[in-house]
Amino acid sequence: MAKPHRNLVRDYRQDLRLFGSPLAKTGLAAMLVALVMLPMVIQDDFWLSVLVYVGITAVGAIGLNLLTGYCGQISLGHAFFIGAGAYVTGWAGSELPLFLWLPVAALAGGLLGAVIGPFALRLRGHYLAIVTLGLVFLGEHLWRNWRGLTGGNSGTSVNAQVNLGPIDFNRIELAGEVYSRNQGYFWLVWALVAIVALLIKNLVRTRPGRALQAVRDRDQAAEVIGVRAGRYKIGAFVVSSAIASVAGALFGSYQQFVSPDEWNLLLSIQYIAIVIVGGLGTVFGSILGAIFVGALPALIDRFGDAIPGVQTSVGGEGFISVFALNQAIFGVLIVLFLVLEPRGLAGIWLRIKAYFKSWPFSY
């Protein structure tokens, strides 16, 4: 009898493995080594800052992908929860250590998600998107008028403590070497990206994760087979909102200043673009999308002078501003990937991997 292909899945437990092959484990180890070594190789503050923002964006994108990609609930209110996390950090970060203010921000976001979640029970599709869109405008009004927490239109400073025991991520001293704030934040943010990705990857492999996907595919059919769709929809909102608040907390603590202008509709659209371009219903697709889309605004702002027609200053030459160009790029990316590659960058990667698995040496 012919020996079965080593990539053939013959057991349900094999299909649920976190790392399907020794090669996957080797690749993970290589990525971990690269993340540890990268700040030592790239010491330019601009590129380190871009990578820090990309990591923060990846955390938020994983949360949105859980809600939209795995549960099928469209949300345009992600910016509201990210802003909430940033302001909670501004309030609690100066008094509490890192291992306390970060969970406090997550708890605040989760509670807000629990309040909004019940609206998802009777709404779906465009109707739910419109309701969550209202959160952005509600948030803008709240952030501009709750001056005791947000500082109003002028914004507020965020002086969060980023010490973890003896380690100060603002200035890490290791083996006689002193590493800058950007290097320290790179390690902090990408460690949290790994933790959040691992938690969500494990969640979607469990019974609740399979229930979320059943609700996404056909919620009425899921209820027929015993899945309590309402409970899982609300749960998805809670977890997604908590993760979004963690991203906002990291953003506020890194930037050290936040204002209401940052939590607008464009930010929510940016996150929608990230999960679509990266790949709906995939954890690693959220990270790929954050790298591909999340870095664009910073790169355009930095190299806008080299792009023909871009107006980099008020009254300068050009027919399109940096802000308008970012909006246009997000819109074009969403349309192109929805039409040409609905599975996003994750789908492209999976096809490449399947192609190489079919080579003769893979037997």
Tab-separated table of N, CA and C in Angstrom, residues 203-346:
chain	number	residue	atom	x	y	z
A	203	LEU	N	-7.814	30.629	20.841
A	203	LEU	CA	-9.257	30.790	21.021
A	203	LEU	C	-10.031	30.238	19.831
A	204	VAL	N	-9.593	30.555	18.620
A	204	VAL	CA	-10.355	30.125	17.444
A	204	VAL	C	-10.214	28.633	17.183
A	205	ARG	N	-9.256	27.976	17.848
A	205	ARG	CA	-9.115	26.530	17.704
A	205	ARG	C	-10.003	25.761	18.679
A	206	THR	N	-10.606	26.471	19.635
A	206	THR	CA	-11.401	25.818	20.664
A	206	THR	C	-12.869	25.777	20.261
A	207	ARG	N	-13.690	25.188	21.142
A	207	ARG	CA	-15.136	25.121	20.886
A	207	ARG	C	-15.759	26.514	20.695
A	208	PRO	N	-15.458	27.518	21.570
A	208	PRO	CA	-16.003	28.858	21.314
A	208	PRO	C	-15.565	29.430	19.971
A	209	GLY	N	-14.328	29.175	19.578
A	209	GLY	CA	-13.859	29.679	18.288
A	209	GLY	C	-14.610	29.070	17.119
A	210	ARG	N	-14.864	27.767	17.186
A	210	ARG	CA	-15.638	27.113	16.120
A	210	ARG	C	-17.079	27.609	16.131
A	211	ALA	N	-17.605	27.929	17.325
A	211	ALA	CA	-18.959	28.483	17.409
A	211	ALA	C	-19.012	29.866	16.757
A	212	LEU	N	-17.983	30.683	16.962
A	212	LEU	CA	-17.936	31.998	16.319
A	212	LEU	C	-17.986	31.860	14.807
A	213	GLN	N	-17.231	30.912	14.272
A	213	GLN	CA	-17.197	30.737	12.824
A	213	GLN	C	-18.515	30.178	12.294
A	214	ALA	N	-19.186	29.374	13.105
A	214	ALA	CA	-20.512	28.884	12.710
A	214	ALA	C	-21.514	30.036	12.665
A	215	VAL	N	-21.424	30.949	13.626
A	215	VAL	CA	-22.296	32.127	13.640
A	215	VAL	C	-21.996	33.000	12.428
A	216	ARG	N	-20.745	33.125	12.076
A	216	ARG	CA	-20.365	33.923	10.913
A	216	ARG	C	-20.944	33.356	9.625
A	217	ASP	N	-20.843	32.047	9.471
A	217	ASP	CA	-21.270	31.425	8.213
A	217	ASP	C	-22.791	31.394	8.075
A	218	ARG	N	-23.505	31.085	9.153
A	218	ARG	CA	-24.981	31.039	9.110
A	218	ARG	C	-25.482	30.996	10.541
A	219	ASP	N	-25.841	32.165	11.078
A	219	ASP	CA	-26.175	32.226	12.501
A	219	ASP	C	-27.443	31.445	12.841
A	220	GLN	N	-28.434	31.440	11.953
A	220	GLN	CA	-29.667	30.701	12.246
A	220	GLN	C	-29.409	29.198	12.261
A	221	ALA	N	-28.605	28.718	11.320
A	221	ALA	CA	-28.251	27.299	11.302
A	221	ALA	C	-27.435	26.932	12.531
A	222	ALA	N	-26.574	27.856	12.983
A	222	ALA	CA	-25.775	27.607	14.181
A	222	ALA	C	-26.671	27.442	15.406
A	223	GLU	N	-27.723	28.253	15.488
A	223	GLU	CA	-28.641	28.139	16.618
A	223	GLU	C	-29.405	26.823	16.577
A	224	VAL	N	-29.697	26.328	15.380
A	224	VAL	CA	-30.416	25.064	15.243
A	224	VAL	C	-29.609	23.917	15.836
A	225	ILE	N	-28.287	23.962	15.668
A	225	ILE	CA	-27.442	22.874	16.178
A	225	ILE	C	-26.986	23.128	17.613
A	226	GLY	N	-27.531	24.167	18.257
A	226	GLY	CA	-27.270	24.366	19.684
A	226	GLY	C	-26.306	25.466	20.034
A	227	VAL	N	-25.820	26.231	19.056
A	227	VAL	CA	-24.907	27.333	19.335
A	227	VAL	C	-25.727	28.557	19.751
A	228	ARG	N	-25.424	29.123	20.897
A	228	ARG	CA	-26.137	30.311	21.376
A	228	ARG	C	-25.496	31.545	20.730
A	229	ALA	N	-26.052	31.923	19.574
A	229	ALA	CA	-25.450	32.969	18.754
A	229	ALA	C	-25.323	34.285	19.508
A	230	GLY	N	-26.351	34.633	20.294
A	230	GLY	CA	-26.312	35.896	21.032
A	230	GLY	C	-25.137	35.975	21.975
A	231	ARG	N	-24.915	34.895	22.708
A	231	ARG	CA	-23.809	34.877	23.671
A	231	ARG	C	-22.469	35.066	22.965
A	232	TYR	N	-22.290	34.390	21.833
A	232	TYR	CA	-21.000	34.460	21.154
A	232	TYR	C	-20.795	35.795	20.440
A	233	LYS	N	-21.869	36.398	19.930
A	233	LYS	CA	-21.733	37.721	19.322
A	233	LYS	C	-21.300	38.755	20.359
A	234	ILE	N	-21.943	38.724	21.521
A	234	ILE	CA	-21.566	39.659	22.580
A	234	ILE	C	-20.142	39.376	23.059
A	235	GLY	N	-19.814	38.104	23.210
A	235	GLY	CA	-18.463	37.738	23.631
A	235	GLY	C	-17.408	38.229	22.652
A	236	ALA	N	-17.700	38.134	21.348
A	236	ALA	CA	-16.757	38.621	20.340
A	236	ALA	C	-16.568	40.126	20.462
A	237	PHE	N	-17.655	40.860	20.707
A	237	PHE	CA	-17.544	42.309	20.898
A	237	PHE	C	-16.690	42.627	22.120
A	238	VAL	N	-16.890	41.899	23.193
A	238	VAL	CA	-16.149	42.159	24.425
A	238	VAL	C	-14.659	41.935	24.214
A	239	VAL	N	-14.285	40.790	23.656
A	239	VAL	CA	-12.866	40.472	23.470
A	239	VAL	C	-12.231	41.418	22.456
A	240	SER	N	-12.945	41.685	21.350
A	240	SER	CA	-12.417	42.587	20.330
A	240	SER	C	-12.203	43.988	20.889
A	241	SER	N	-13.153	44.477	21.666
A	241	SER	CA	-13.038	45.819	22.253
A	241	SER	C	-11.903	45.888	23.265
A	242	ALA	N	-11.727	44.818	24.041
A	242	ALA	CA	-10.629	44.788	25.016
A	242	ALA	C	-9.277	44.850	24.312
A	243	ILE	N	-9.131	44.106	23.223
A	243	ILE	CA	-7.863	44.116	22.476
A	243	ILE	C	-7.638	45.474	21.831
A	244	ALA	N	-8.714	46.078	21.298
A	244	ALA	CA	-8.587	47.421	20.716
A	244	ALA	C	-8.121	48.426	21.767
A	245	SER	N	-8.633	48.307	22.983
A	245	SER	CA	-8.218	49.215	24.056
A	245	SER	C	-6.761	49.001	24.442
A	246	VAL	N	-6.293	47.764	24.370
A	246	VAL	CA	-4.867	47.500	24.609
A	246	VAL	C	-4.021	48.215	23.559
A	247	ALA	N	-4.462	48.153	22.285
A	247	ALA	CA	-3.745	48.870	21.226
A	247	ALA	C	-3.739	50.371	21.505
A	248	GLY	N	-4.886	50.919	21.936
A	248	GLY	CA	-4.942	52.341	22.274
A	248	GLY	C	-4.053	52.691	23.449
A	249	ALA	N	-3.994	51.803	24.441
A	249	ALA	CA	-3.131	52.034	25.600
A	249	ALA	C	-1.665	52.092	25.180
A	250	LEU	N	-1.250	51.182	24.315
A	250	LEU	CA	0.132	51.189	23.828
A	250	LEU	C	0.409	52.443	23.010
A	251	PHE	N	-0.565	52.817	22.184
A	251	PHE	CA	-0.410	54.025	21.352
A	251	PHE	C	-0.237	55.262	22.231
A	252	GLY	N	-1.098	55.412	23.225
A	252	GLY	CA	-1.005	56.576	24.096
A	252	GLY	C	0.283	56.622	24.886
A	253	SER	N	0.694	55.473	25.428
A	253	SER	CA	1.915	55.456	26.239
A	253	SER	C	3.149	55.718	25.394
A	254	TYR	N	3.136	55.271	24.137
A	254	TYR	CA	4.296	55.493	23.268
A	254	TYR	C	4.347	56.929	22.767
A	255	GLN	N	3.189	57.442	22.335
A	255	GLN	CA	3.159	58.795	21.770
A	255	GLN	C	3.230	59.861	22.854
A	256	GLN	N	2.776	59.536	24.083
A	256	GLN	CA	2.816	60.419	25.249
A	256	GLN	C	1.895	61.633	25.133
A	257	PHE	N	1.087	61.649	24.110
A	257	PHE	CA	0.098	62.721	23.953
A	257	PHE	C	-0.989	62.231	23.002
A	258	VAL	N	-2.237	62.466	23.361
A	258	VAL	CA	-3.352	62.064	22.495
A	258	VAL	C	-4.368	63.200	22.442
A	259	SER	N	-5.063	63.286	21.311
A	259	SER	CA	-6.096	64.311	21.127
A	259	SER	C	-7.288	63.698	20.412
A	260	PRO	N	-8.471	64.313	20.506
A	260	PRO	CA	-9.676	63.747	19.888
A	260	PRO	C	-9.587	63.596	18.375
A	261	ASP	N	-8.726	64.374	17.722
A	261	ASP	CA	-8.628	64.301	16.264
A	261	ASP	C	-8.106	62.955	15.771
A	262	GLU	N	-7.498	62.182	16.655
A	262	GLU	CA	-6.885	60.918	16.223
A	262	GLU	C	-7.881	59.765	16.135
A	263	TRP	N	-9.028	59.893	16.799
A	263	TRP	CA	-9.969	58.766	16.854
A	263	TRP	C	-11.153	59.037	15.927
A	264	ASN	N	-10.849	59.191	14.650
A	264	ASN	CA	-11.866	59.570	13.681
A	264	ASN	C	-12.249	58.387	12.784
A	265	LEU	N	-13.129	58.665	11.839
A	265	LEU	CA	-13.613	57.616	10.934
A	265	LEU	C	-12.484	57.032	10.092
A	266	LEU	N	-11.504	57.874	9.721
A	266	LEU	CA	-10.396	57.378	8.907
A	266	LEU	C	-9.652	56.254	9.610
A	267	LEU	N	-9.485	56.352	10.928
A	267	LEU	CA	-8.793	55.300	11.665
A	267	LEU	C	-9.565	53.986	11.583
A	268	SER	N	-10.890	54.054	11.725
A	268	SER	CA	-11.703	52.836	11.596
A	268	SER	C	-11.602	52.253	10.194
A	269	ILE	N	-11.614	53.118	9.177
A	269	ILE	CA	-11.483	52.647	7.792
A	269	ILE	C	-10.116	52.028	7.577
A	270	GLN	N	-9.102	52.617	8.193
A	270	GLN	CA	-7.758	52.048	8.075
A	270	GLN	C	-7.723	50.621	8.617
A	271	TYR	N	-8.375	50.384	9.741
A	271	TYR	CA	-8.387	49.037	10.304
A	271	TYR	C	-9.200	48.071	9.446
A	272	ILE	N	-10.296	48.557	8.858
A	272	ILE	CA	-11.051	47.714	7.926
A	272	ILE	C	-10.168	47.328	6.746
A	273	ALA	N	-9.417	48.310	6.217
A	273	ALA	CA	-8.509	48.032	5.107
A	273	ALA	C	-7.450	47.010	5.504
A	274	ILE	N	-6.959	47.108	6.727
A	274	ILE	CA	-5.905	46.195	7.185
A	274	ILE	C	-6.405	44.755	7.211
A	275	VAL	N	-7.597	44.514	7.783
A	275	VAL	CA	-8.071	43.133	7.894
A	275	VAL	C	-8.489	42.581	6.534
A	276	ILE	N	-8.956	43.448	5.625
A	276	ILE	CA	-9.310	42.977	4.280
A	276	ILE	C	-8.059	42.667	3.478
A	277	VAL	N	-7.091	43.579	3.504
A	277	VAL	CA	-5.846	43.356	2.756
A	277	VAL	C	-5.072	42.192	3.351
A	278	GLY	N	-5.018	42.106	4.672
A	278	GLY	CA	-4.285	41.011	5.305
A	278	GLY	C	-4.969	39.675	5.127
A	279	GLY	N	-6.272	39.642	5.257
A	279	GLY	CA	-7.019	38.388	5.108
A	279	GLY	C	-7.998	38.200	6.244
A	280	LEU	N	-9.301	38.231	5.912
A	280	LEU	CA	-10.335	38.036	6.929
A	280	LEU	C	-10.279	36.622	7.475
A	281	GLY	N	-10.446	36.492	8.775
A	281	GLY	CA	-10.478	35.169	9.387
A	281	GLY	C	-9.117	34.525	9.544
A	282	THR	N	-8.057	35.326	9.592
A	282	THR	CA	-6.710	34.795	9.824
A	282	THR	C	-5.981	35.713	10.801
A	283	VAL	N	-5.277	35.107	11.741
A	283	VAL	CA	-4.526	35.903	12.710
A	283	VAL	C	-3.276	36.478	12.071
A	284	PHE	N	-2.534	35.648	11.349
A	284	PHE	CA	-1.294	36.159	10.755
A	284	PHE	C	-1.598	37.141	9.623
A	285	GLY	N	-2.799	37.046	9.023
A	285	GLY	CA	-3.192	38.018	8.015
A	285	GLY	C	-3.336	39.414	8.603
A	286	SER	N	-3.779	39.498	9.866
A	286	SER	CA	-3.881	40.797	10.534
A	286	SER	C	-2.508	41.438	10.665
A	287	ILE	N	-1.509	40.625	10.971
A	287	ILE	CA	-0.146	41.156	11.120
A	287	ILE	C	0.411	41.569	9.757
A	288	LEU	N	0.165	40.737	8.734
A	288	LEU	CA	0.622	41.093	7.385
A	288	LEU	C	-0.039	42.385	6.917
A	289	GLY	N	-1.344	42.510	7.163
A	289	GLY	CA	-2.049	43.720	6.766
A	289	GLY	C	-1.540	44.943	7.494
A	290	ALA	N	-1.209	44.785	8.787
A	290	ALA	CA	-0.680	45.912	9.557
A	290	ALA	C	0.675	46.357	9.010
A	291	ILE	N	1.497	45.405	8.616
A	291	ILE	CA	2.806	45.750	8.045
A	291	ILE	C	2.626	46.448	6.708
A	292	PHE	N	1.704	45.937	5.888
A	292	PHE	CA	1.526	46.460	4.529
A	292	PHE	C	0.790	47.794	4.523
A	293	VAL	N	-0.285	47.895	5.294
A	293	VAL	CA	-1.134	49.095	5.271
A	293	VAL	C	-0.773	50.063	6.399
A	294	GLY	N	-0.477	49.525	7.576
A	294	GLY	CA	-0.237	50.387	8.730
A	294	GLY	C	0.976	51.280	8.583
A	295	ALA	N	1.966	50.838	7.813
A	295	ALA	CA	3.174	51.643	7.650
A	295	ALA	C	3.013	52.729	6.591
A	296	LEU	N	1.956	52.643	5.763
A	296	LEU	CA	1.815	53.580	4.647
A	296	LEU	C	1.740	55.050	5.084
A	297	PRO	N	0.891	55.416	6.073
A	297	PRO	CA	0.806	56.835	6.434
A	297	PRO	C	2.146	57.433	6.844
A	298	ALA	N	2.919	56.703	7.644
A	298	ALA	CA	4.220	57.218	8.081
A	298	ALA	C	5.194	57.333	6.914
A	299	LEU	N	5.173	56.348	6.019
A	299	LEU	CA	6.084	56.380	4.872
A	299	LEU	C	5.712	57.506	3.914
A	300	ILE	N	4.405	57.707	3.681
A	300	ILE	CA	3.976	58.786	2.787
A	300	ILE	C	4.325	60.139	3.393
A	301	ASP	N	4.137	60.258	4.713
A	301	ASP	CA	4.469	61.520	5.381
A	301	ASP	C	5.965	61.804	5.302
A	302	ARG	N	6.769	60.756	5.402
A	302	ARG	CA	8.228	60.930	5.385
A	302	ARG	C	8.743	61.212	3.972
A	303	PHE	N	8.227	60.482	2.978
A	303	PHE	CA	8.752	60.579	1.623
A	303	PHE	C	7.769	61.261	0.669
A	304	GLY	N	6.820	62.040	1.238
A	304	GLY	CA	5.831	62.715	0.392
A	304	GLY	C	6.447	63.663	-0.618
A	305	ASP	N	7.588	64.281	-0.279
A	305	ASP	CA	8.237	65.225	-1.209
A	305	ASP	C	8.671	64.543	-2.497
A	306	ALA	N	8.934	63.244	-2.425
A	306	ALA	CA	9.404	62.519	-3.607
A	306	ALA	C	8.257	61.994	-4.469
A	307	ILE	N	7.005	62.145	-3.991
A	307	ILE	CA	5.849	61.661	-4.743
A	307	ILE	C	5.263	62.827	-5.531
A	308	PRO	N	5.194	62.747	-6.854
A	308	PRO	CA	4.674	63.872	-7.651
A	308	PRO	C	3.228	64.198	-7.293
A	309	GLY	N	2.933	65.488	-7.151
A	309	GLY	CA	1.565	65.939	-6.931
A	309	GLY	C	1.111	65.952	-5.489
A	310	VAL	N	1.959	65.507	-4.556
A	310	VAL	CA	1.572	65.445	-3.147
A	310	VAL	C	1.910	66.759	-2.464
A	311	GLN	N	0.937	67.330	-1.793
A	311	GLN	CA	1.111	68.588	-1.074
A	311	GLN	C	1.490	68.269	0.368
A	312	THR	N	2.729	68.513	0.729
A	312	THR	CA	3.240	68.126	2.040
A	312	THR	C	3.099	69.219	3.084
A	313	SER	N	2.718	70.424	2.702
A	313	SER	CA	2.525	71.518	3.654
A	313	SER	C	1.374	72.395	3.180
A	314	VAL	N	0.805	73.155	4.101
A	314	VAL	CA	-0.314	74.044	3.768
A	314	VAL	C	0.158	75.120	2.799
A	315	GLY	N	-0.529	75.220	1.661
A	315	GLY	CA	-0.164	76.202	0.652
A	315	GLY	C	0.956	75.759	-0.255
A	316	GLY	N	1.453	74.546	-0.063
A	316	GLY	CA	2.531	74.052	-0.902
A	316	GLY	C	2.038	73.587	-2.254
A	317	GLU	N	2.977	73.173	-3.096
A	317	GLU	CA	2.638	72.698	-4.431
A	317	GLU	C	2.038	71.301	-4.351
A	318	GLY	N	1.208	70.990	-5.347
A	318	GLY	CA	0.579	69.677	-5.397
A	318	GLY	C	-0.922	69.788	-5.411
A	319	PHE	N	-1.570	68.725	-5.877
A	319	PHE	CA	-3.023	68.745	-6.004
A	319	PHE	C	-3.719	67.836	-4.991
A	320	ILE	N	-2.945	67.096	-4.175
A	320	ILE	CA	-3.556	66.212	-3.180
A	320	ILE	C	-2.720	66.234	-1.904
A	321	SER	N	-3.373	66.348	-0.775
A	321	SER	CA	-2.661	66.376	0.501
A	321	SER	C	-2.293	64.961	0.943
A	322	VAL	N	-1.406	64.879	1.928
A	322	VAL	CA	-1.011	63.579	2.464
A	322	VAL	C	-2.217	62.855	3.056
A	323	PHE	N	-3.068	63.604	3.774
A	323	PHE	CA	-4.269	63.015	4.380
A	323	PHE	C	-5.197	62.445	3.313
A	324	ALA	N	-5.462	63.229	2.254
A	324	ALA	CA	-6.348	62.759	1.187
A	324	ALA	C	-5.739	61.571	0.438
A	325	LEU	N	-4.423	61.578	0.274
A	325	LEU	CA	-3.764	60.464	-0.413
A	325	LEU	C	-3.900	59.176	0.393
A	326	ASN	N	-3.752	59.274	1.712
A	326	ASN	CA	-3.943	58.088	2.557
A	326	ASN	C	-5.357	57.541	2.419
A	327	GLN	N	-6.352	58.423	2.431
A	327	GLN	CA	-7.729	57.980	2.262
A	327	GLN	C	-7.927	57.280	0.929
A	328	ALA	N	-7.376	57.873	-0.138
A	328	ALA	CA	-7.528	57.290	-1.469
A	328	ALA	C	-6.864	55.915	-1.549
A	329	ILE	N	-5.687	55.782	-0.946
A	329	ILE	CA	-4.978	54.496	-0.995
A	329	ILE	C	-5.751	53.429	-0.247
A	330	PHE	N	-6.294	53.766	0.933
A	330	PHE	CA	-7.080	52.794	1.684
A	330	PHE	C	-8.283	52.331	0.862
A	331	GLY	N	-8.968	53.282	0.217
A	331	GLY	CA	-10.126	52.926	-0.597
A	331	GLY	C	-9.760	52.035	-1.762
A	332	VAL	N	-8.685	52.368	-2.452
A	332	VAL	CA	-8.250	51.561	-3.604
A	332	VAL	C	-7.848	50.156	-3.166
A	333	LEU	N	-7.117	50.046	-2.053
A	333	LEU	CA	-6.700	48.738	-1.561
A	333	LEU	C	-7.901	47.862	-1.201
A	334	ILE	N	-8.898	48.456	-0.529
A	334	ILE	CA	-10.087	47.693	-0.157
A	334	ILE	C	-10.783	47.157	-1.398
A	335	VAL	N	-10.974	48.015	-2.409
A	335	VAL	CA	-11.668	47.593	-3.635
A	335	VAL	C	-10.869	46.525	-4.369
A	336	LEU	N	-9.566	46.750	-4.535
A	336	LEU	CA	-8.743	45.803	-5.289
A	336	LEU	C	-8.712	44.427	-4.634
A	337	PHE	N	-8.529	44.395	-3.331
A	337	PHE	CA	-8.434	43.094	-2.669
A	337	PHE	C	-9.781	42.396	-2.594
A	338	LEU	N	-10.871	43.148	-2.426
A	338	LEU	CA	-12.189	42.510	-2.410
A	338	LEU	C	-12.524	41.909	-3.767
A	339	VAL	N	-12.098	42.573	-4.844
A	339	VAL	CA	-12.423	42.103	-6.189
A	339	VAL	C	-11.436	41.036	-6.665
A	340	LEU	N	-10.142	41.292	-6.476
A	340	LEU	CA	-9.121	40.426	-7.067
A	340	LEU	C	-8.594	39.359	-6.111
A	341	GLU	N	-8.556	39.634	-4.826
A	341	GLU	CA	-7.991	38.678	-3.864
A	341	GLU	C	-8.766	38.762	-2.559
A	342	PRO	N	-9.977	38.184	-2.501
A	342	PRO	CA	-10.805	38.295	-1.285
A	342	PRO	C	-10.155	37.701	-0.048
A	343	ARG	N	-9.238	36.761	-0.214
A	343	ARG	CA	-8.590	36.144	0.943
A	343	ARG	C	-7.378	36.932	1.416
A	344	GLY	N	-7.048	38.030	0.731
A	344	GLY	CA	-5.993	38.920	1.175
A	344	GLY	C	-4.592	38.337	1.030
A	345	LEU	N	-3.653	38.996	1.688
A	345	LEU	CA	-2.261	38.542	1.646
A	345	LEU	C	-2.115	37.151	2.250
A	346	ALA	N	-2.954	36.823	3.219
A	346	ALA	CA	-2.905	35.480	3.807
A	346	ALA	C	-3.236	34.429	2.767
